[in-house]
Coordinates of N, CA and C in Angstrom, one line a residue:
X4 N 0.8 -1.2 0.0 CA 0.0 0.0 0.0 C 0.9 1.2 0.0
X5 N 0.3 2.4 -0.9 CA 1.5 3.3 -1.3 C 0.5 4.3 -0.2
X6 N 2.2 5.3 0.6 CA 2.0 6.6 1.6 C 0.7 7.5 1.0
X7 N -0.2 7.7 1.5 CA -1.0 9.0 1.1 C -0.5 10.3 0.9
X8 N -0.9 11.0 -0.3 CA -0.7 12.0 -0.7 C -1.7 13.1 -0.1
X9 N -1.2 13.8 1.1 CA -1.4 15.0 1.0 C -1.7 15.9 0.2
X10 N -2.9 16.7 0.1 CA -3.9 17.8 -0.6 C -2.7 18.7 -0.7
X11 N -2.6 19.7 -1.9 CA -1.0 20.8 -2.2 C -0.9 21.1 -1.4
X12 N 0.6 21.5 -0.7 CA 0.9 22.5 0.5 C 0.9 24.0 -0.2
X13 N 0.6 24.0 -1.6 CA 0.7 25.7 -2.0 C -0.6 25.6 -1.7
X14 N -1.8 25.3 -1.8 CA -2.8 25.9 -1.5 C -3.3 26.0 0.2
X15 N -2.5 25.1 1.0 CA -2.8 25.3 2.1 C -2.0 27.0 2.8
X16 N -0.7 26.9 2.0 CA -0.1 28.1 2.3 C -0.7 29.5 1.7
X17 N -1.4 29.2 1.1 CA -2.1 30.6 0.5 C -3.3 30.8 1.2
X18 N -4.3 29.2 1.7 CA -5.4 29.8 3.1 C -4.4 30.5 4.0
X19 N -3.8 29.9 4.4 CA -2.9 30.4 5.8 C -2.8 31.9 5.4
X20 N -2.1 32.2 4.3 CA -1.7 33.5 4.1 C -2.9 34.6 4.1
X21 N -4.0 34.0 3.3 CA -5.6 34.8 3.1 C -6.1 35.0 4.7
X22 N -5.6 34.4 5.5 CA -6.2 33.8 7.1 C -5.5 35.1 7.9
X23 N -4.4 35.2 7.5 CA -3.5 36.3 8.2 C -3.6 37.5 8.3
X24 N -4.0 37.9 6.3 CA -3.9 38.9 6.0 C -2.8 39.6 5.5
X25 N -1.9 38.6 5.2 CA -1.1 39.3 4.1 C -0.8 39.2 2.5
X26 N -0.5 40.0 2.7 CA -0.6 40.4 0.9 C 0.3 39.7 0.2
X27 N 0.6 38.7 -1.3 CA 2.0 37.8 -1.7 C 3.0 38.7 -1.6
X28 N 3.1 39.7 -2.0 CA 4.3 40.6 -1.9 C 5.1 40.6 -0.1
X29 N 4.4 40.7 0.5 CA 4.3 40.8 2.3 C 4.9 39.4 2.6
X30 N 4.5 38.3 2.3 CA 4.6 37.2 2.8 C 6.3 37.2 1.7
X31 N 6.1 37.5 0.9 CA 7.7 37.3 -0.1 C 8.8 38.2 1.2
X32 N 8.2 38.9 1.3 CA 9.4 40.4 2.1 C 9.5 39.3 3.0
X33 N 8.6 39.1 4.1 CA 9.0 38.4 5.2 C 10.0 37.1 5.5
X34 N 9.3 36.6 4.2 CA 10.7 35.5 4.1 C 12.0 35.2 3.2
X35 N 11.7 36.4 2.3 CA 12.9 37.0 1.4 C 13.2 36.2 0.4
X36 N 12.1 35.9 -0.6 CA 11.8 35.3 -1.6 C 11.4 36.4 -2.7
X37 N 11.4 35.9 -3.6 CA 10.7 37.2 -4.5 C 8.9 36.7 -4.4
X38 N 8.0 37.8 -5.0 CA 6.6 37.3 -5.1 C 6.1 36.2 -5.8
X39 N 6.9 36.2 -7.0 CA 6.5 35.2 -7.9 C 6.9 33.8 -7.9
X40 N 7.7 33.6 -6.6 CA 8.3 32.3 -6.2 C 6.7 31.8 -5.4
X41 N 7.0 32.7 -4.6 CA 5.4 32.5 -3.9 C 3.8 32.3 -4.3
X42 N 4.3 32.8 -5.7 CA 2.7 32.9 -6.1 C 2.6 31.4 -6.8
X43 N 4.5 31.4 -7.3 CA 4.2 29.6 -8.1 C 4.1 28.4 -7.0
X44 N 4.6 29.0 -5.6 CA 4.3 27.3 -4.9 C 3.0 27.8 -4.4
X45 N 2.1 28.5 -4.4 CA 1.0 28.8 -4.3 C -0.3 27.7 -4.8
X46 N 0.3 28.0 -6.5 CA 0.2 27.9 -7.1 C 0.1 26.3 -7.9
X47 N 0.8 25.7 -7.6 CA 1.4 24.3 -7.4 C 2.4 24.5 -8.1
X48 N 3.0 25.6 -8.8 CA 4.0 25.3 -10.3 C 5.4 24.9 -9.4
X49 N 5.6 25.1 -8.3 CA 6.9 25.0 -7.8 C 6.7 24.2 -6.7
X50 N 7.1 23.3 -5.8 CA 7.1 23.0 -4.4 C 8.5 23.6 -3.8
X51 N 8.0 24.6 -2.1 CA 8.9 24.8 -1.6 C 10.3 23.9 -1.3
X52 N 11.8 24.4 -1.2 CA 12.6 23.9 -0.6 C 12.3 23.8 1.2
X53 N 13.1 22.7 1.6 CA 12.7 22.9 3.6 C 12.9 23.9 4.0
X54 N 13.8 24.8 3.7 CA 14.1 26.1 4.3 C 12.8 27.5 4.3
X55 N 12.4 27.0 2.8 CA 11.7 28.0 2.2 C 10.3 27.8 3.0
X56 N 10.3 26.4 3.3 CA 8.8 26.0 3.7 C 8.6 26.1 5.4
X57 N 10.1 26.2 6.0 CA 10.2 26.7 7.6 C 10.0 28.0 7.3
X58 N 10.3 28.7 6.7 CA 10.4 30.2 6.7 C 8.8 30.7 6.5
X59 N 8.6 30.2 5.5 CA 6.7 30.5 5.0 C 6.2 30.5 6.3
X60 N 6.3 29.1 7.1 CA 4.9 28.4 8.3 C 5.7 29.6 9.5
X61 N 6.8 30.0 10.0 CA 7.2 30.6 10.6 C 6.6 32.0 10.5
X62 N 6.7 32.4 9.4 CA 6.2 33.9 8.5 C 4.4 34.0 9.4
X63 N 4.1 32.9 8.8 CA 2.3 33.1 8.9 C 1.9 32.5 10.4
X64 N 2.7 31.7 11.1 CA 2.6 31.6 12.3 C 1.8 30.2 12.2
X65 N 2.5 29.4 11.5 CA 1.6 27.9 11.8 C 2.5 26.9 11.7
X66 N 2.2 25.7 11.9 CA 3.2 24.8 12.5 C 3.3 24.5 10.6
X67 N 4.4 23.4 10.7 CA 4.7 22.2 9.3 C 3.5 21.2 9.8
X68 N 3.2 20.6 10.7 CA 2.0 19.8 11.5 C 1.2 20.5 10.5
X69 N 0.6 21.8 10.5 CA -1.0 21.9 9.8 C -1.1 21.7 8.6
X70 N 0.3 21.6 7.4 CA 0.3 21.3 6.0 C -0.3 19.7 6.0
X71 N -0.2 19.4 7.0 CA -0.9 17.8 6.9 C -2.2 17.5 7.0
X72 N -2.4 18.5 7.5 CA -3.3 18.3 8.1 C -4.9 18.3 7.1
X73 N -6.4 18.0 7.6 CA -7.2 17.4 6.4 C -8.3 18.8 6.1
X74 N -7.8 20.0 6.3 CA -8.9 21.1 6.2 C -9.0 21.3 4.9
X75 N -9.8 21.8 4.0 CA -10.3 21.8 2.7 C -9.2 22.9 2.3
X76 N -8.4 22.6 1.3 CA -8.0 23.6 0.6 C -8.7 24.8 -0.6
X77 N -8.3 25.9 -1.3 CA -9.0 26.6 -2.2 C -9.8 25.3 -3.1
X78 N -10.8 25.9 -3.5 CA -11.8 25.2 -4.5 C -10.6 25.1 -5.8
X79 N -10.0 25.9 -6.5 CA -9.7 25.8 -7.2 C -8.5 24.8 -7.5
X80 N -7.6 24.8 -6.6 CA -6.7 24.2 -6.4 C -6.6 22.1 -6.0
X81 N -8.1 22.4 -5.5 CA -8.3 20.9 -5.3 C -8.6 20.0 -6.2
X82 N -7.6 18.9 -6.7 CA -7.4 17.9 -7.7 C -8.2 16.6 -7.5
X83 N -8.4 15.6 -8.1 CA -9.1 14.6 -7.7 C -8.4 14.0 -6.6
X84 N -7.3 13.8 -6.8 CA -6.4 13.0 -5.4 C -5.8 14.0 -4.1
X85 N -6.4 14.9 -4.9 CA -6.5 15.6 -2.7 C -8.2 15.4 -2.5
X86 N -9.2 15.1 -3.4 CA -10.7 14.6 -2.8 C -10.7 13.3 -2.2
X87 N -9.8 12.7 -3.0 CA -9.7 11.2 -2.4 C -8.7 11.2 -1.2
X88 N -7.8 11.6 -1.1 CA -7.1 11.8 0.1 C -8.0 12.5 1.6
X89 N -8.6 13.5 0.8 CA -9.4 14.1 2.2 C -10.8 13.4 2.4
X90 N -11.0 12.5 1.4 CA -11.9 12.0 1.6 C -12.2 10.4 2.8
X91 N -10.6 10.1 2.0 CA -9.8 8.6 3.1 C -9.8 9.2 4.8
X92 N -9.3 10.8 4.6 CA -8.9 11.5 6.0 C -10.5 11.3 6.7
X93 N -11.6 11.7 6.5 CA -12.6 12.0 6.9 C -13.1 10.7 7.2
X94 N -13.0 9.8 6.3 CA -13.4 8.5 6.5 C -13.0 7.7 8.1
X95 N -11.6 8.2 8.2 CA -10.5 7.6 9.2 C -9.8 8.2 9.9
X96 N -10.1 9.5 10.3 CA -9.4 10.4 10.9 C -8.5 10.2 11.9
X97 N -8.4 9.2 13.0 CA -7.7 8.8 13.7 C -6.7 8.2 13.8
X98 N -6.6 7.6 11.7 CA -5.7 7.1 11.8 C -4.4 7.9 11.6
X99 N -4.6 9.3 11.3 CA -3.5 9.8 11.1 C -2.5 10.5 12.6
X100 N -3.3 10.0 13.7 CA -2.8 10.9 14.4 C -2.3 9.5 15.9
X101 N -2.2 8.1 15.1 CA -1.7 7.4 15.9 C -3.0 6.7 16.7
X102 N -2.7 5.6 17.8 CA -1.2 5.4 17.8 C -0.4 4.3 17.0
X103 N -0.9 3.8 16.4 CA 0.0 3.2 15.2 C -0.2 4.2 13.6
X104 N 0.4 4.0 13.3 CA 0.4 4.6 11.8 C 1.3 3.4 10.6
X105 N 0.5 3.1 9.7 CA 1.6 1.6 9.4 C 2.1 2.8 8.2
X106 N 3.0 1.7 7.1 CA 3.7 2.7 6.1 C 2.7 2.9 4.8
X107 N 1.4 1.9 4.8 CA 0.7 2.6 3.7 C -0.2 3.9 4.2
X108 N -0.6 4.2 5.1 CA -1.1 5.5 5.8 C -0.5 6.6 6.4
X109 N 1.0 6.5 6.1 CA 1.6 7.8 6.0 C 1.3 9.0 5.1
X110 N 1.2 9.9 5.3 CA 1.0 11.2 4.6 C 2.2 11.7 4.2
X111 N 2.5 12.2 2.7 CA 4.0 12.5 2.3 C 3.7 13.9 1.8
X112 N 5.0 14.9 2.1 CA 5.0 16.1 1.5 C 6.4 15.9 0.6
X113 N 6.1 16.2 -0.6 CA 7.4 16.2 -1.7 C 7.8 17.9 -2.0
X114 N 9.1 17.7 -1.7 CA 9.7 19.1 -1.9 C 10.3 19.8 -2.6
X115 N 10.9 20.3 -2.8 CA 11.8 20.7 -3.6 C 13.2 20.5 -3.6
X116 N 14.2 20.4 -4.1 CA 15.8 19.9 -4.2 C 15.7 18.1 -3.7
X117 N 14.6 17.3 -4.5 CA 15.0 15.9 -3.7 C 14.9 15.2 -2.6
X118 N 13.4 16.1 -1.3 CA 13.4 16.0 -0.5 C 12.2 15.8 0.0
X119 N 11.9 14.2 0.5 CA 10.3 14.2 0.6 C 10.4 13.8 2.0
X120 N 9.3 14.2 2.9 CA 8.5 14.4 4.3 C 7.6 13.2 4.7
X121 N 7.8 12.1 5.5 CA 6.6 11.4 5.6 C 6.1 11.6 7.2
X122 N 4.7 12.0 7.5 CA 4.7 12.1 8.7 C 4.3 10.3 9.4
X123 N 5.4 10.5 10.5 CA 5.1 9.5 11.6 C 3.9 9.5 12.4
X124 N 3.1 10.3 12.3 CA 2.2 10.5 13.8 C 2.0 11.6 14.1
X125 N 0.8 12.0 15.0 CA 0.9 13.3 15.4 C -0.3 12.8 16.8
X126 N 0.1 13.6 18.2 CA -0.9 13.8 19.2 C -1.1 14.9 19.0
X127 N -2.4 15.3 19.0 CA -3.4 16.7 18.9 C -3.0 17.2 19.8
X128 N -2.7 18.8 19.8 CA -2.3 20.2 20.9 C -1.1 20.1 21.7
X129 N -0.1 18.7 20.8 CA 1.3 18.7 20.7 C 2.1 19.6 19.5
X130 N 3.1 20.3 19.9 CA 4.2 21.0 19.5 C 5.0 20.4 18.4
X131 N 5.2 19.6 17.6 CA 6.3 18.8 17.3 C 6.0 18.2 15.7
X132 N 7.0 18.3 15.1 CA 7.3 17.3 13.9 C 7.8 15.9 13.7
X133 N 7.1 14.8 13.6 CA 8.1 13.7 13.6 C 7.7 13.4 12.0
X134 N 8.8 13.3 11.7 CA 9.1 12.7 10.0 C 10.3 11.5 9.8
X135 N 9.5 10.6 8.8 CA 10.4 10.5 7.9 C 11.0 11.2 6.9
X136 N 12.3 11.4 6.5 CA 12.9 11.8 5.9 C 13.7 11.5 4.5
X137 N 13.8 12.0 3.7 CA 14.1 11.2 2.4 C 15.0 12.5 1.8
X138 N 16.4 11.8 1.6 CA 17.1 13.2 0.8 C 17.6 12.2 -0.3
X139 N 17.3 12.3 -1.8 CA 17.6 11.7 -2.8 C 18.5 12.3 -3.4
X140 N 19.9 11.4 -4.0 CA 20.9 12.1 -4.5 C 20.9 13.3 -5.1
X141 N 21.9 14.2 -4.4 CA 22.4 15.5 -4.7 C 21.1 16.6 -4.1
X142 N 19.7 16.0 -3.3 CA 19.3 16.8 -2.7 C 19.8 17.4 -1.7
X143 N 19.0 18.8 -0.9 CA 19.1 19.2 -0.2 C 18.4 20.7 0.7
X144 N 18.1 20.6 1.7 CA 17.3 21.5 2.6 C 17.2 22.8 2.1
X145 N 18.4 23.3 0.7 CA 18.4 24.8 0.5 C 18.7 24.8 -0.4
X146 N 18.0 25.2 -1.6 CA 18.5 25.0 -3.3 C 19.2 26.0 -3.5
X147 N 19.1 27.6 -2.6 CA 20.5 28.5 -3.0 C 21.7 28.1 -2.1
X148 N 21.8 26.9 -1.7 CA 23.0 26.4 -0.7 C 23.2 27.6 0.6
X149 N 22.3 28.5 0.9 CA 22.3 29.0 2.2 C 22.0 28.3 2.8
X150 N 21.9 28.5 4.4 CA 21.8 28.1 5.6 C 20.5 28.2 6.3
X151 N 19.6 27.5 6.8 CA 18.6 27.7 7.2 C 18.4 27.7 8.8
X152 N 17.2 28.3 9.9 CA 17.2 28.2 11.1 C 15.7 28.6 11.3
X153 N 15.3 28.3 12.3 CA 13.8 28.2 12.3 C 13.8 28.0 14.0
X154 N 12.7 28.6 14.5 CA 12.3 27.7 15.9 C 12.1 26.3 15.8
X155 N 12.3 25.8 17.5 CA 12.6 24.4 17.8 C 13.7 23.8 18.5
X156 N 13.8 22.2 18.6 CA 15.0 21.9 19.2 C 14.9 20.8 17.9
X157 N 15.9 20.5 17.5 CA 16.1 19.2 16.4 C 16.6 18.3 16.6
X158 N 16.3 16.7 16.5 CA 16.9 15.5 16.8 C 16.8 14.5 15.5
X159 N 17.5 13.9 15.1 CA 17.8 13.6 13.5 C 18.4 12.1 13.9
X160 N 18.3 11.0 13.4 CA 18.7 9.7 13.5 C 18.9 8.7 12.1
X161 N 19.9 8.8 11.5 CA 20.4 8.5 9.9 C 19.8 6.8 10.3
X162 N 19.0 6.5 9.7 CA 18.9 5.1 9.3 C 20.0 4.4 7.9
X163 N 19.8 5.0 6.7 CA 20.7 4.9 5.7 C 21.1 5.8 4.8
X164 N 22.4 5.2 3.8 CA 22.9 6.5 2.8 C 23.4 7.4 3.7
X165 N 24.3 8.3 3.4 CA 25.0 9.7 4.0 C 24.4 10.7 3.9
X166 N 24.3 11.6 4.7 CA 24.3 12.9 4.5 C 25.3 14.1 5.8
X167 N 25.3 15.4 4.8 CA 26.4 16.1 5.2 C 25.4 17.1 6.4
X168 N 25.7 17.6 7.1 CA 24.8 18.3 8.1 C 26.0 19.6 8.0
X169 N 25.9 20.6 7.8 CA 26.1 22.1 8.1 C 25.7 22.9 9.3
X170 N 26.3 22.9 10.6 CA 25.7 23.4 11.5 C 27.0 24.9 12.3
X171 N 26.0 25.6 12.1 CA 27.0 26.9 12.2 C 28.3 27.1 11.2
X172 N 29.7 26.6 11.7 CA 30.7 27.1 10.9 C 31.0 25.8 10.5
X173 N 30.6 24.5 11.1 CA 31.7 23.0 11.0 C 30.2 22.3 10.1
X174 N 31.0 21.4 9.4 CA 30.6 20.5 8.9 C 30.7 19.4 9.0
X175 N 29.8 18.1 9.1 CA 29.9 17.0 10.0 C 29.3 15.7 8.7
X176 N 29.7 14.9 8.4 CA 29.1 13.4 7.9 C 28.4 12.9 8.3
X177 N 27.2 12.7 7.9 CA 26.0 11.4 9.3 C 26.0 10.3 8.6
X178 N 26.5 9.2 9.2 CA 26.4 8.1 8.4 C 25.2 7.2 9.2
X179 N 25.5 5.6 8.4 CA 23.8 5.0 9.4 C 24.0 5.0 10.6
X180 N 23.2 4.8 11.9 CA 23.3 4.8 13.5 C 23.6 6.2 13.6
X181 N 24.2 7.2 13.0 CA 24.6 8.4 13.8 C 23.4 9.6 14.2
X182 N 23.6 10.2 15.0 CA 22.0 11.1 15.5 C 22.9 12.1 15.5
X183 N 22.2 13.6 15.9 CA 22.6 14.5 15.6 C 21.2 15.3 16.9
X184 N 21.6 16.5 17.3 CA 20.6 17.2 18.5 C 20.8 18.2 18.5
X185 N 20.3 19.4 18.3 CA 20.5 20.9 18.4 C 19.7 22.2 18.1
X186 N 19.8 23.3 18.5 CA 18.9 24.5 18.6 C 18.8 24.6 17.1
X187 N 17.1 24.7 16.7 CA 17.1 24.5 15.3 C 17.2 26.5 14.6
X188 N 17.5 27.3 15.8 CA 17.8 28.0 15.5 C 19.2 28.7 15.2
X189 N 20.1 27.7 15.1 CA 21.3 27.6 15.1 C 21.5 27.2 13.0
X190 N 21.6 28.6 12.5 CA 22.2 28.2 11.0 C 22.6 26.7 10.7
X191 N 21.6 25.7 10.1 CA 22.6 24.6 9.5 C 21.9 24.4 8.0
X192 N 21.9 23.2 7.3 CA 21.8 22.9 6.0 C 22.0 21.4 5.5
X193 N 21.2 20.7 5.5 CA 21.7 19.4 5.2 C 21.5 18.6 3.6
X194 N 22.4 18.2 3.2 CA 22.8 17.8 1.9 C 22.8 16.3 1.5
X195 N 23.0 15.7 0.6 CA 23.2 14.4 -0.3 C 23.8 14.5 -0.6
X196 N 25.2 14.6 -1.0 CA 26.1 14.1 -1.9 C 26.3 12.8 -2.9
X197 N 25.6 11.6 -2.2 CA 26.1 10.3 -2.4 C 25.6 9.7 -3.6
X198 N 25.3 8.7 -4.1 CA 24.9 8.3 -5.4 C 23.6 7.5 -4.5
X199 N 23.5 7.3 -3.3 CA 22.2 6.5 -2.4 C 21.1 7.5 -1.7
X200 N 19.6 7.2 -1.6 CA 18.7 8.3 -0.5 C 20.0 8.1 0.7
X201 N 19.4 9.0 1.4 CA 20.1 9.2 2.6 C 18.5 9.4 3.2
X202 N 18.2 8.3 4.3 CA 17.3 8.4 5.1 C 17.3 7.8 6.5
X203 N 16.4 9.3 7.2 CA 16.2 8.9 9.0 C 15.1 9.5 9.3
X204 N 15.0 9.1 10.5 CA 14.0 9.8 11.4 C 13.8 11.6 12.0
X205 N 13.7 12.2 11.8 CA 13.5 13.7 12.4 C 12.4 13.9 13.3
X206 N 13.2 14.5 14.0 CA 12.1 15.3 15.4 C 12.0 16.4 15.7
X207 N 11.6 17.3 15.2 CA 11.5 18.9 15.6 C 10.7 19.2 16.8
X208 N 11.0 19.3 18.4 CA 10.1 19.9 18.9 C 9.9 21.3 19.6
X209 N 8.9 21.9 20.0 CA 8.8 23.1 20.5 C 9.1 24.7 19.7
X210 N 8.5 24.2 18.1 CA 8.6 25.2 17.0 C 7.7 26.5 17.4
X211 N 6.9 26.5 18.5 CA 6.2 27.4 19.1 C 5.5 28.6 18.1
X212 N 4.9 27.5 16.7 CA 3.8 28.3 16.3 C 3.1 27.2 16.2
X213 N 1.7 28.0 16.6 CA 0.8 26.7 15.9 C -0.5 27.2 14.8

Protein backbone atom coordinates (compact mmCIF):
# COMPACT_ATOMS: atom_id res chain seq x y z
CA UNK A 1 0.00 0.00 0.00
CA UNK A 2 1.47 3.34 -1.26
CA UNK A 3 2.00 6.61 1.55
CA UNK A 4 -0.97 8.97 1.14
CA UNK A 5 -0.69 12.00 -0.67
CA UNK A 6 -1.39 14.98 0.99
CA UNK A 7 -3.86 17.77 -0.64
CA UNK A 8 -1.04 20.83 -2.20
CA UNK A 9 0.86 22.48 0.51
CA UNK A 10 0.73 25.65 -1.95
CA UNK A 11 -2.84 25.88 -1.46
CA UNK A 12 -2.77 25.35 2.06
CA UNK A 13 -0.13 28.14 2.35
CA UNK A 14 -2.07 30.62 0.47
CA UNK A 15 -5.40 29.81 3.06
CA UNK A 16 -2.95 30.40 5.76
CA UNK A 17 -1.69 33.54 4.15
CA UNK A 18 -5.57 34.79 3.13
CA UNK A 19 -6.23 33.81 7.13
CA UNK A 20 -3.51 36.30 8.19
CA UNK A 21 -3.92 38.90 6.04
CA UNK A 22 -1.15 39.34 4.13
CA UNK A 23 -0.56 40.43 0.87
CA UNK A 24 2.02 37.85 -1.70
CA UNK A 25 4.30 40.60 -1.89
CA UNK A 26 4.32 40.80 2.34
CA UNK A 27 4.65 37.22 2.79
CA UNK A 28 7.70 37.33 -0.14
CA UNK A 29 9.36 40.35 2.11
CA UNK A 30 8.96 38.43 5.22
CA UNK A 31 10.71 35.53 4.09
CA UNK A 32 12.95 36.97 1.35
CA UNK A 33 11.84 35.33 -1.56
CA UNK A 34 10.73 37.16 -4.49
CA UNK A 35 6.64 37.25 -5.12
CA UNK A 36 6.45 35.17 -7.94
CA UNK A 37 8.26 32.32 -6.23
CA UNK A 38 5.37 32.48 -3.88
CA UNK A 39 2.72 32.90 -6.15
CA UNK A 40 4.19 29.59 -8.14
CA UNK A 41 4.35 27.29 -4.93
CA UNK A 42 0.99 28.81 -4.29
CA UNK A 43 0.16 27.90 -7.08
CA UNK A 44 1.44 24.28 -7.42
CA UNK A 45 3.98 25.35 -10.27
CA UNK A 46 6.88 24.96 -7.78
CA UNK A 47 7.13 22.96 -4.44
CA UNK A 48 8.89 24.81 -1.62
CA UNK A 49 12.59 23.91 -0.64
CA UNK A 50 12.74 22.91 3.58
CA UNK A 51 14.10 26.06 4.34
CA UNK A 52 11.71 28.03 2.23
CA UNK A 53 8.78 25.95 3.68
CA UNK A 54 10.16 26.74 7.60
CA UNK A 55 10.42 30.20 6.67
CA UNK A 56 6.67 30.49 4.95
CA UNK A 57 4.92 28.36 8.25
CA UNK A 58 7.16 30.64 10.61
CA UNK A 59 6.17 33.87 8.54
CA UNK A 60 2.28 33.11 8.88
CA UNK A 61 2.63 31.60 12.29
CA UNK A 62 1.56 27.95 11.85
CA UNK A 63 3.23 24.78 12.54
CA UNK A 64 4.73 22.21 9.29
CA UNK A 65 1.95 19.82 11.48
CA UNK A 66 -0.96 21.89 9.81
CA UNK A 67 0.28 21.27 5.96
CA UNK A 68 -0.92 17.78 6.87
CA UNK A 69 -3.26 18.34 8.06
CA UNK A 70 -7.17 17.41 6.35
CA UNK A 71 -8.89 21.13 6.23
CA UNK A 72 -10.32 21.78 2.70
CA UNK A 73 -7.95 23.62 0.58
CA UNK A 74 -9.00 26.63 -2.22
CA UNK A 75 -11.82 25.21 -4.49
CA UNK A 76 -9.66 25.83 -7.24
CA UNK A 77 -6.72 24.21 -6.38
CA UNK A 78 -8.27 20.87 -5.33
CA UNK A 79 -7.40 17.86 -7.75
CA UNK A 80 -9.12 14.64 -7.74
CA UNK A 81 -6.45 13.02 -5.43
CA UNK A 82 -6.52 15.63 -2.72
CA UNK A 83 -10.71 14.64 -2.82
CA UNK A 84 -9.68 11.22 -2.35
CA UNK A 85 -7.07 11.81 0.13
CA UNK A 86 -9.41 14.09 2.24
CA UNK A 87 -11.89 12.00 1.60
CA UNK A 88 -9.80 8.62 3.11
CA UNK A 89 -8.86 11.47 6.00
CA UNK A 90 -12.62 11.96 6.86
CA UNK A 91 -13.44 8.52 6.49
CA UNK A 92 -10.54 7.63 9.23
CA UNK A 93 -9.43 10.44 10.93
CA UNK A 94 -7.72 8.75 13.74
CA UNK A 95 -5.65 7.08 11.85
CA UNK A 96 -3.52 9.84 11.08
CA UNK A 97 -2.76 10.91 14.43
CA UNK A 98 -1.68 7.42 15.90
CA UNK A 99 -1.15 5.36 17.76
CA UNK A 100 0.02 3.16 15.19
CA UNK A 101 0.38 4.56 11.84
CA UNK A 102 1.57 1.56 9.38
CA UNK A 103 3.65 2.65 6.05
CA UNK A 104 0.69 2.59 3.74
CA UNK A 105 -1.09 5.53 5.76
CA UNK A 106 1.60 7.83 6.00
CA UNK A 107 1.01 11.20 4.56
CA UNK A 108 3.98 12.52 2.27
CA UNK A 109 5.04 16.06 1.54
CA UNK A 110 7.39 16.17 -1.71
CA UNK A 111 9.67 19.11 -1.89
CA UNK A 112 11.82 20.69 -3.60
CA UNK A 113 15.82 19.91 -4.25
CA UNK A 114 14.95 15.93 -3.66
CA UNK A 115 13.43 16.03 -0.46
CA UNK A 116 10.28 14.24 0.65
CA UNK A 117 8.48 14.37 4.31
CA UNK A 118 6.57 11.43 5.60
CA UNK A 119 4.68 12.06 8.66
CA UNK A 120 5.06 9.48 11.55
CA UNK A 121 2.21 10.46 13.84
CA UNK A 122 0.86 13.30 15.36
CA UNK A 123 -0.94 13.85 19.16
CA UNK A 124 -3.42 16.71 18.88
CA UNK A 125 -2.31 20.21 20.86
CA UNK A 126 1.30 18.72 20.71
CA UNK A 127 4.15 20.97 19.52
CA UNK A 128 6.26 18.77 17.27
CA UNK A 129 7.28 17.29 13.88
CA UNK A 130 8.14 13.73 13.63
CA UNK A 131 9.10 12.67 9.98
CA UNK A 132 10.40 10.47 7.92
CA UNK A 133 12.91 11.84 5.91
CA UNK A 134 14.05 11.19 2.45
CA UNK A 135 17.10 13.18 0.80
CA UNK A 136 17.63 11.67 -2.82
CA UNK A 137 20.87 12.07 -4.53
CA UNK A 138 22.41 15.54 -4.69
CA UNK A 139 19.32 16.83 -2.69
CA UNK A 140 19.06 19.19 -0.24
CA UNK A 141 17.33 21.47 2.64
CA UNK A 142 18.41 24.76 0.45
CA UNK A 143 18.55 24.96 -3.29
CA UNK A 144 20.45 28.52 -3.02
CA UNK A 145 22.96 26.43 -0.72
CA UNK A 146 22.30 29.00 2.21
CA UNK A 147 21.81 28.05 5.63
CA UNK A 148 18.63 27.74 7.19
CA UNK A 149 17.21 28.21 11.10
CA UNK A 150 13.85 28.18 12.28
CA UNK A 151 12.28 27.71 15.95
CA UNK A 152 12.55 24.36 17.79
CA UNK A 153 15.03 21.88 19.24
CA UNK A 154 16.11 19.18 16.44
CA UNK A 155 16.85 15.48 16.79
CA UNK A 156 17.77 13.60 13.54
CA UNK A 157 18.71 9.75 13.54
CA UNK A 158 20.38 8.51 9.91
CA UNK A 159 18.87 5.13 9.25
CA UNK A 160 20.68 4.94 5.68
CA UNK A 161 22.88 6.46 2.83
CA UNK A 162 24.97 9.73 3.97
CA UNK A 163 24.33 12.94 4.53
CA UNK A 164 26.39 16.10 5.16
CA UNK A 165 24.81 18.30 8.14
CA UNK A 166 26.10 22.06 8.08
CA UNK A 167 25.74 23.38 11.53
CA UNK A 168 27.01 26.94 12.23
CA UNK A 169 30.70 27.13 10.94
CA UNK A 170 31.70 22.98 11.01
CA UNK A 171 30.59 20.51 8.91
CA UNK A 172 29.90 16.96 9.97
CA UNK A 173 29.10 13.37 7.86
CA UNK A 174 26.04 11.44 9.30
CA UNK A 175 26.40 8.10 8.40
CA UNK A 176 23.83 4.99 9.37
CA UNK A 177 23.25 4.78 13.53
CA UNK A 178 24.61 8.42 13.77
CA UNK A 179 21.96 11.09 15.52
CA UNK A 180 22.64 14.46 15.65
CA UNK A 181 20.65 17.25 18.51
CA UNK A 182 20.55 20.87 18.40
CA UNK A 183 18.89 24.49 18.64
CA UNK A 184 17.11 24.54 15.28
CA UNK A 185 17.80 28.02 15.47
CA UNK A 186 21.30 27.56 15.06
CA UNK A 187 22.21 28.19 11.01
CA UNK A 188 22.56 24.64 9.52
CA UNK A 189 21.78 22.94 6.03
CA UNK A 190 21.65 19.36 5.24
CA UNK A 191 22.75 17.82 1.89
CA UNK A 192 23.16 14.42 -0.28
CA UNK A 193 26.09 14.07 -1.91
CA UNK A 194 26.09 10.33 -2.41
CA UNK A 195 24.87 8.29 -5.39
CA UNK A 196 22.24 6.50 -2.42
CA UNK A 197 18.74 8.30 -0.55
CA UNK A 198 20.06 9.24 2.59
CA UNK A 199 17.35 8.38 5.14
CA UNK A 200 16.21 8.93 9.03
CA UNK A 201 13.98 9.77 11.39
CA UNK A 202 13.53 13.67 12.38
CA UNK A 203 12.08 15.33 15.36
CA UNK A 204 11.46 18.92 15.64
CA UNK A 205 10.07 19.86 18.89
CA UNK A 206 8.85 23.06 20.52
CA UNK A 207 8.63 25.21 17.04
CA UNK A 208 6.20 27.41 19.06
CA UNK A 209 3.76 28.35 16.26
CA UNK A 210 0.77 26.72 15.92
Amino acid sequence: MSPVAVPPVGARIRRARLESGLSLRALAREVGVSASLVSQIETGKSQPSVSTLYAITTALGISVESLFEAREPAAATVTGAALHAMAAFAADPGRRIGPLVTPGEREVLELDSGVVWERLGHVPGTDADFLLVTYRPGGSSATSGGLMRHPGTEYGYLTSGELVLTLGFEERVLRPGDAVCFESTTPHRYRNDGAEPAVGVWFVAGRGVQ
